[in-house]
mmCIF file with all atom_site columns, C-alpha atoms in Angstrom:
data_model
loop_
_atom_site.group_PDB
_atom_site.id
_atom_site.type_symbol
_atom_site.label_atom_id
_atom_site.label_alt_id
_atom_site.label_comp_id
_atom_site.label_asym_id
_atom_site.label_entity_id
_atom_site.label_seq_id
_atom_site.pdbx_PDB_ins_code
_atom_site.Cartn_x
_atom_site.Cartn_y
_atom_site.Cartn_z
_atom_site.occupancy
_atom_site.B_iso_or_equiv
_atom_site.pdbx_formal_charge
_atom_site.auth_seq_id
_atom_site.auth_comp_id
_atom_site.auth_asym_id
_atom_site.auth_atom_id
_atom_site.pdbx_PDB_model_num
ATOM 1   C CA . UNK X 1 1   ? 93.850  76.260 96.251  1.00 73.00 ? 148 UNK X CA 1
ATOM 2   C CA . UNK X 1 2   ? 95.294  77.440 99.596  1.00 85.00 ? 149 UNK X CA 1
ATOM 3   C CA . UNK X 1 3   ? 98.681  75.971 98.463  1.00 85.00 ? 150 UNK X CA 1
ATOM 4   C CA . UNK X 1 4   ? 98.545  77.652 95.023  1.00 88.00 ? 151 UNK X CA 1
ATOM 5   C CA . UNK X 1 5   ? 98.034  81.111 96.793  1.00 91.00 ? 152 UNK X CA 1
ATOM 6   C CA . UNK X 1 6   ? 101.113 80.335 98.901  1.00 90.00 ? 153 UNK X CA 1
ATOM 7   C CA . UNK X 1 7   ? 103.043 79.571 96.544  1.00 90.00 ? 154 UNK X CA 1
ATOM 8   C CA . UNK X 1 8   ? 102.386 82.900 93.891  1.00 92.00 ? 155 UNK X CA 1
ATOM 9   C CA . UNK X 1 9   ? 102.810 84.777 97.240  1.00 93.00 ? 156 UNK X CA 1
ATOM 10  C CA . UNK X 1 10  ? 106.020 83.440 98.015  1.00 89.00 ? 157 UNK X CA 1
ATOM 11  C CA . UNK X 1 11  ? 106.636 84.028 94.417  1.00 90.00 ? 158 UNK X CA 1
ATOM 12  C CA . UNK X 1 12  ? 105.753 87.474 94.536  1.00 92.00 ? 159 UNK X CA 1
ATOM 13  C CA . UNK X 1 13  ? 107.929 88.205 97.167  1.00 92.00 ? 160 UNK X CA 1
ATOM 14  C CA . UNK X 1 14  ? 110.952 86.959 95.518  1.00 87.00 ? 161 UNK X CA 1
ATOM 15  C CA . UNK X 1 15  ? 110.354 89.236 92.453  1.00 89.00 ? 162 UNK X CA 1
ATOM 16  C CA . UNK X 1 16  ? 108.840 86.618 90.307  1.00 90.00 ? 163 UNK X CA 1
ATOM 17  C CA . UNK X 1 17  ? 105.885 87.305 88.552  1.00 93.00 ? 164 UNK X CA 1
ATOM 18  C CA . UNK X 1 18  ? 103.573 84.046 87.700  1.00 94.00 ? 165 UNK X CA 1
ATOM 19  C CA . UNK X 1 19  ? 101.081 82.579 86.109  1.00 94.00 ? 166 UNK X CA 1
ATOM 20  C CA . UNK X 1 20  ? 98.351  79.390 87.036  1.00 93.00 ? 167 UNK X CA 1
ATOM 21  C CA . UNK X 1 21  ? 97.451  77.081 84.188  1.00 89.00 ? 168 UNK X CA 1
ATOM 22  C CA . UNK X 1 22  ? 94.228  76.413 86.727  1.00 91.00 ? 169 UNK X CA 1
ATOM 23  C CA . UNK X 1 23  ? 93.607  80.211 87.184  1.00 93.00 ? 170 UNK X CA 1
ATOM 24  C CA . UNK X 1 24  ? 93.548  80.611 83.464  1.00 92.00 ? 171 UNK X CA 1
ATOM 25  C CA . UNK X 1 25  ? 95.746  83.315 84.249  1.00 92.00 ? 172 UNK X CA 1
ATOM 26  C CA . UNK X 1 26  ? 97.581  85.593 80.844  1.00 92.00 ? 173 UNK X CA 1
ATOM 27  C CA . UNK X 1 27  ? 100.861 84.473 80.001  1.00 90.00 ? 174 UNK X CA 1
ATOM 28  C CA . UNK X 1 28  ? 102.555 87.862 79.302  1.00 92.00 ? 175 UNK X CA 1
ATOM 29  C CA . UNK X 1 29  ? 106.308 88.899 78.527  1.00 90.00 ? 176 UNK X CA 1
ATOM 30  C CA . UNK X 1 30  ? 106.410 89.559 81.953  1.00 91.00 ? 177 UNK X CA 1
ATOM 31  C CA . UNK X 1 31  ? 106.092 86.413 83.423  1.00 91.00 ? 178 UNK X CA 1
ATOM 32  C CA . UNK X 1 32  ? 108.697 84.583 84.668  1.00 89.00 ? 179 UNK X CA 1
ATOM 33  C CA . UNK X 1 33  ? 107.238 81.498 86.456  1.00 91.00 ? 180 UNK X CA 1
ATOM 34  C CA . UNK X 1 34  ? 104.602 79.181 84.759  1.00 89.00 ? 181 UNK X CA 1
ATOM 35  C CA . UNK X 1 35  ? 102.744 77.039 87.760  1.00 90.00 ? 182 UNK X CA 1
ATOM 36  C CA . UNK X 1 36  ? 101.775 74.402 85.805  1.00 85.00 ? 183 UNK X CA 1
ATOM 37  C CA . UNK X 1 37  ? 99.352  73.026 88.084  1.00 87.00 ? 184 UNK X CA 1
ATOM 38  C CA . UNK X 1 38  ? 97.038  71.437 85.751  1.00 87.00 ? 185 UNK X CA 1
ATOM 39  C CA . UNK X 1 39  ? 97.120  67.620 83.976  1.00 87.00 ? 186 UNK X CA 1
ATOM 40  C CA . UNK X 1 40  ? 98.833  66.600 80.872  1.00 88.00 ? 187 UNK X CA 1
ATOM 41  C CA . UNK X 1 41  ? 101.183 69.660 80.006  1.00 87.00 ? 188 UNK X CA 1
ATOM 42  C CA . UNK X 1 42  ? 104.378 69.145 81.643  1.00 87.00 ? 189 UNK X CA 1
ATOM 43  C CA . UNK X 1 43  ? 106.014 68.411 78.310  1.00 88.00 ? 190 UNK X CA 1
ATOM 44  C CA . UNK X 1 44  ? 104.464 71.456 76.784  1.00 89.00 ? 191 UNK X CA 1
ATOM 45  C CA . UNK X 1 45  ? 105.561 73.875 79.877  1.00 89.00 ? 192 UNK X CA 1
ATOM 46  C CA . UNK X 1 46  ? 109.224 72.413 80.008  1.00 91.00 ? 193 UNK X CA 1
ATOM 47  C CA . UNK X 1 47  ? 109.061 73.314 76.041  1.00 91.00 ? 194 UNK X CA 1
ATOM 48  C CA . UNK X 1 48  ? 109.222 76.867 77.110  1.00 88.00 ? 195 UNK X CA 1
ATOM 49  C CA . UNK X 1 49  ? 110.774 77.009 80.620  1.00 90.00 ? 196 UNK X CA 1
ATOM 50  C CA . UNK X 1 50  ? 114.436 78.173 80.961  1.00 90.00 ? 197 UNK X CA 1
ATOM 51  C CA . UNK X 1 51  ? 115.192 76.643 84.385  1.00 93.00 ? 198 UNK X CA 1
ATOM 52  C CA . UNK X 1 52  ? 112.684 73.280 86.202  1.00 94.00 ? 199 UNK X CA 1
ATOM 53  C CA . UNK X 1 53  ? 112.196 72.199 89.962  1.00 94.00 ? 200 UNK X CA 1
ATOM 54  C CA . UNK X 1 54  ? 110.805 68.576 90.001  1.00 91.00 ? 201 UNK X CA 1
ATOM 55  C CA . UNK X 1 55  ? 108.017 68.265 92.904  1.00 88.00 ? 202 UNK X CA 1
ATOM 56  C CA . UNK X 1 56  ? 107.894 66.156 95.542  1.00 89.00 ? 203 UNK X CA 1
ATOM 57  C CA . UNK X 1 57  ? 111.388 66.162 96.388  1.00 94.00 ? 204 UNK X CA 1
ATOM 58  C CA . UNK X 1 58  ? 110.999 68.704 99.241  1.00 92.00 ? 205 UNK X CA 1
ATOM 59  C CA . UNK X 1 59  ? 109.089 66.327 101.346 1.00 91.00 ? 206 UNK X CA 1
ATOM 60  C CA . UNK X 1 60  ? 109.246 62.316 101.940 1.00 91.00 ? 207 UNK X CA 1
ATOM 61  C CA . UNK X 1 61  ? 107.341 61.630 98.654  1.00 88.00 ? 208 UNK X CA 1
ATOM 62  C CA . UNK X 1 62  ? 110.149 60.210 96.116  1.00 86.00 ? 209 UNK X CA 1
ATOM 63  C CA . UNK X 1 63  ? 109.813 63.115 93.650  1.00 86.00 ? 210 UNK X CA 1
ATOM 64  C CA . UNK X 1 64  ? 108.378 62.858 89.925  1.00 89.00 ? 211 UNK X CA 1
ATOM 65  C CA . UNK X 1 65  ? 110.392 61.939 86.939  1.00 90.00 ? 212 UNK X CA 1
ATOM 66  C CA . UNK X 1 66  ? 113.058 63.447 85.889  1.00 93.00 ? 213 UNK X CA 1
ATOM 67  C CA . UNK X 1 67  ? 113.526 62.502 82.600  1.00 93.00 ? 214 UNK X CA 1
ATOM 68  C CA . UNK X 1 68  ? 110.663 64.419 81.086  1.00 92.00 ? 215 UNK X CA 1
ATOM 69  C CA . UNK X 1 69  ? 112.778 68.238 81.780  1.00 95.00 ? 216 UNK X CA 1
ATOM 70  C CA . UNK X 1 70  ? 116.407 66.425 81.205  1.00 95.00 ? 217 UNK X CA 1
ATOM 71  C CA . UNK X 1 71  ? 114.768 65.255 78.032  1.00 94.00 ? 218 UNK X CA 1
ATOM 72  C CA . UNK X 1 72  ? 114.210 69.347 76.818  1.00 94.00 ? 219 UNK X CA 1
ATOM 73  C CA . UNK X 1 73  ? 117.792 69.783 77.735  1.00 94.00 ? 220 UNK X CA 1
ATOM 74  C CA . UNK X 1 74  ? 116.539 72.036 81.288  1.00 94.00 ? 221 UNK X CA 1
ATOM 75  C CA . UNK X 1 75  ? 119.190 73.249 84.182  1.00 94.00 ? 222 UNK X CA 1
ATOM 76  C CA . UNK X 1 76  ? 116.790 71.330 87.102  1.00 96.00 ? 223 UNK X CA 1
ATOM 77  C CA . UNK X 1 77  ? 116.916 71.168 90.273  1.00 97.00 ? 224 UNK X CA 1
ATOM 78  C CA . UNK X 1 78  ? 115.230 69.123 93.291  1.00 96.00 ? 225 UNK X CA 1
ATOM 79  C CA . UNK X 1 79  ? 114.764 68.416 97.172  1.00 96.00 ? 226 UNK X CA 1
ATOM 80  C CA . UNK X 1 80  ? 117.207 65.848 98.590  1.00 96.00 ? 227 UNK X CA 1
ATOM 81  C CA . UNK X 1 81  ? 113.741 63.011 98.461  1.00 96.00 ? 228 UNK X CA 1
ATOM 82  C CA . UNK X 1 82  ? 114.942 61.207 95.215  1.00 94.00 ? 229 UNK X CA 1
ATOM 83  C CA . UNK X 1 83  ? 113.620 57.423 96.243  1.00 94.00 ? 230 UNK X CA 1
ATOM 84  C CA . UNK X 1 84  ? 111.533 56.977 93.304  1.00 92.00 ? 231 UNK X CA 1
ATOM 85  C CA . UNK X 1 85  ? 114.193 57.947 90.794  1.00 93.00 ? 232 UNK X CA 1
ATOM 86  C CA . UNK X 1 86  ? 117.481 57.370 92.657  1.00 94.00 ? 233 UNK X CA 1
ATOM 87  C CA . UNK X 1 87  ? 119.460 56.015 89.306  1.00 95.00 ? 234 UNK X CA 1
ATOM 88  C CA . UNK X 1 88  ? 118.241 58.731 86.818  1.00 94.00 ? 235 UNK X CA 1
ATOM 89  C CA . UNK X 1 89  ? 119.188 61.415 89.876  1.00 95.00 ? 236 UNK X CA 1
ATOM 90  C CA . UNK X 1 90  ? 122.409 59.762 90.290  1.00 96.00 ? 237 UNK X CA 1
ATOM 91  C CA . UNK X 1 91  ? 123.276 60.146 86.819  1.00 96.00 ? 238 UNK X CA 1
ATOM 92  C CA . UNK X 1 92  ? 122.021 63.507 86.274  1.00 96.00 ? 239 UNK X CA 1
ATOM 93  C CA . UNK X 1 93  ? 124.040 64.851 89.471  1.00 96.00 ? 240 UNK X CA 1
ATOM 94  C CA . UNK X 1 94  ? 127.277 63.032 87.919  1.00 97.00 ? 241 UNK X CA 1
ATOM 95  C CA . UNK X 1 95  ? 126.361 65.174 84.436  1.00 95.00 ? 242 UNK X CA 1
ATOM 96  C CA . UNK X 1 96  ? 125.736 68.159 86.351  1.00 95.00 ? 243 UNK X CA 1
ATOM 97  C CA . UNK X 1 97  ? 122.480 68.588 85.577  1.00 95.00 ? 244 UNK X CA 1
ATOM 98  C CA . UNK X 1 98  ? 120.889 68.143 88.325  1.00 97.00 ? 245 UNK X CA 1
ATOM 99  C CA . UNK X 1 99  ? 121.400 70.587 91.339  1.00 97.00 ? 246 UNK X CA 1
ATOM 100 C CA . UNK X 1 100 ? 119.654 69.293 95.100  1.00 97.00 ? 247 UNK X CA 1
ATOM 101 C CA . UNK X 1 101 ? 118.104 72.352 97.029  1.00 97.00 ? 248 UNK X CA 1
ATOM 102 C CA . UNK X 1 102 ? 117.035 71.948 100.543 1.00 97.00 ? 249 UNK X CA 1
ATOM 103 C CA . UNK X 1 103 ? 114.489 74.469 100.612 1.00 94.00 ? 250 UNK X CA 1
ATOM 104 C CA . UNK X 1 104 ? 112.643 77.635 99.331  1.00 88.00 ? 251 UNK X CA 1
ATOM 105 C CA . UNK X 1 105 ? 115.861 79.887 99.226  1.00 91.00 ? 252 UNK X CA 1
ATOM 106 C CA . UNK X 1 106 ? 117.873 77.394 98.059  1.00 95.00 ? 253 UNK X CA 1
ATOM 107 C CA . UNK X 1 107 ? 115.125 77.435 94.591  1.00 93.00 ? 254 UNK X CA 1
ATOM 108 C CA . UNK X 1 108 ? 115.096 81.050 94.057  1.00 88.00 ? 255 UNK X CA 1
ATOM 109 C CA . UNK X 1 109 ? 118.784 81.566 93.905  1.00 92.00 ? 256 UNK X CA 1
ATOM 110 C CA . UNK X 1 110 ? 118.925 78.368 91.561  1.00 93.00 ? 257 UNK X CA 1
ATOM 111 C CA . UNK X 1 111 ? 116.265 79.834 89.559  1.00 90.00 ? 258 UNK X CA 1
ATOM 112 C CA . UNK X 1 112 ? 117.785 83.203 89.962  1.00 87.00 ? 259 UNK X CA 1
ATOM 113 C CA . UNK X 1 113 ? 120.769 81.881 88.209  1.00 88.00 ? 260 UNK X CA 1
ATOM 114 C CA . UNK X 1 114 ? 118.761 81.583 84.651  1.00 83.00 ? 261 UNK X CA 1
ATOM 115 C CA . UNK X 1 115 ? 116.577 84.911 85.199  1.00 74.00 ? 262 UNK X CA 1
ATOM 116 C CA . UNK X 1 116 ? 116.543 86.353 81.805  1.00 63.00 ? 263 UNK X CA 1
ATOM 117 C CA . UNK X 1 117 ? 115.778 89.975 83.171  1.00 56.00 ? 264 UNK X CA 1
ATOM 118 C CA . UNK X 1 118 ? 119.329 90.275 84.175  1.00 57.00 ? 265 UNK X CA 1
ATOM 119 C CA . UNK X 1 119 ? 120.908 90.087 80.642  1.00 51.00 ? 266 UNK X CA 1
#
């Protein structure tokens, strides 16, 4: 829990107003970031996200799969820890759809790219 309140802080400070699939929390027209922080709905969360970051790439922990967002046709991005999925990365950087970010700053201006509040 200490992590999820870190993380909708940070988010709060960028601009970004969120919402916790563990919370419960209202998904309103307002809200720009789904933390899907809950089992079994990635699919259904990447059916109505604009932009993706795929977890555990940040940190030495090989990242999740890719192939799940690239399969809904999502702009992703990740951190530069792609050891678990090194071929599907490799081929989604050579499509250009796949963007490495080295930290927090380096996310919000990659998801700042597809903000839907500027159009």
């Amino acid at each position: 829990m200490k992590v999820l309140k870190r993380v909708k802080s940070l988010l709060n400070q960028l601009g970004f107003n969120s919402s916790s699939r563990s919370l419960q929390e209202d998904v309103t027209k307002d809200v720009q970031v789904m933390l899907g922080d809950t089992m079994g709905e990635l699919n259904f969360l990447y059916s109505v996200s604009d932009v993706a970051f795929v977890g555990g790439t940040l940190i030495d922990h090989g990242g999740q799969n890719f192939l799940e967002p690239a399969a809904q046709g999502l702009p992703l991005c990740s951190g530069p820890s792609l050891r678990n999925f090194i071929e599907i990365s490799d081929q989604l950087q050579k499509a250009s759809s796949l963007k490495i970010v080295h930290n927090k700053e380096d996310i919000s201006n990659y998801f700042f790219k597809f903000d839907r509040r500027k159009k």
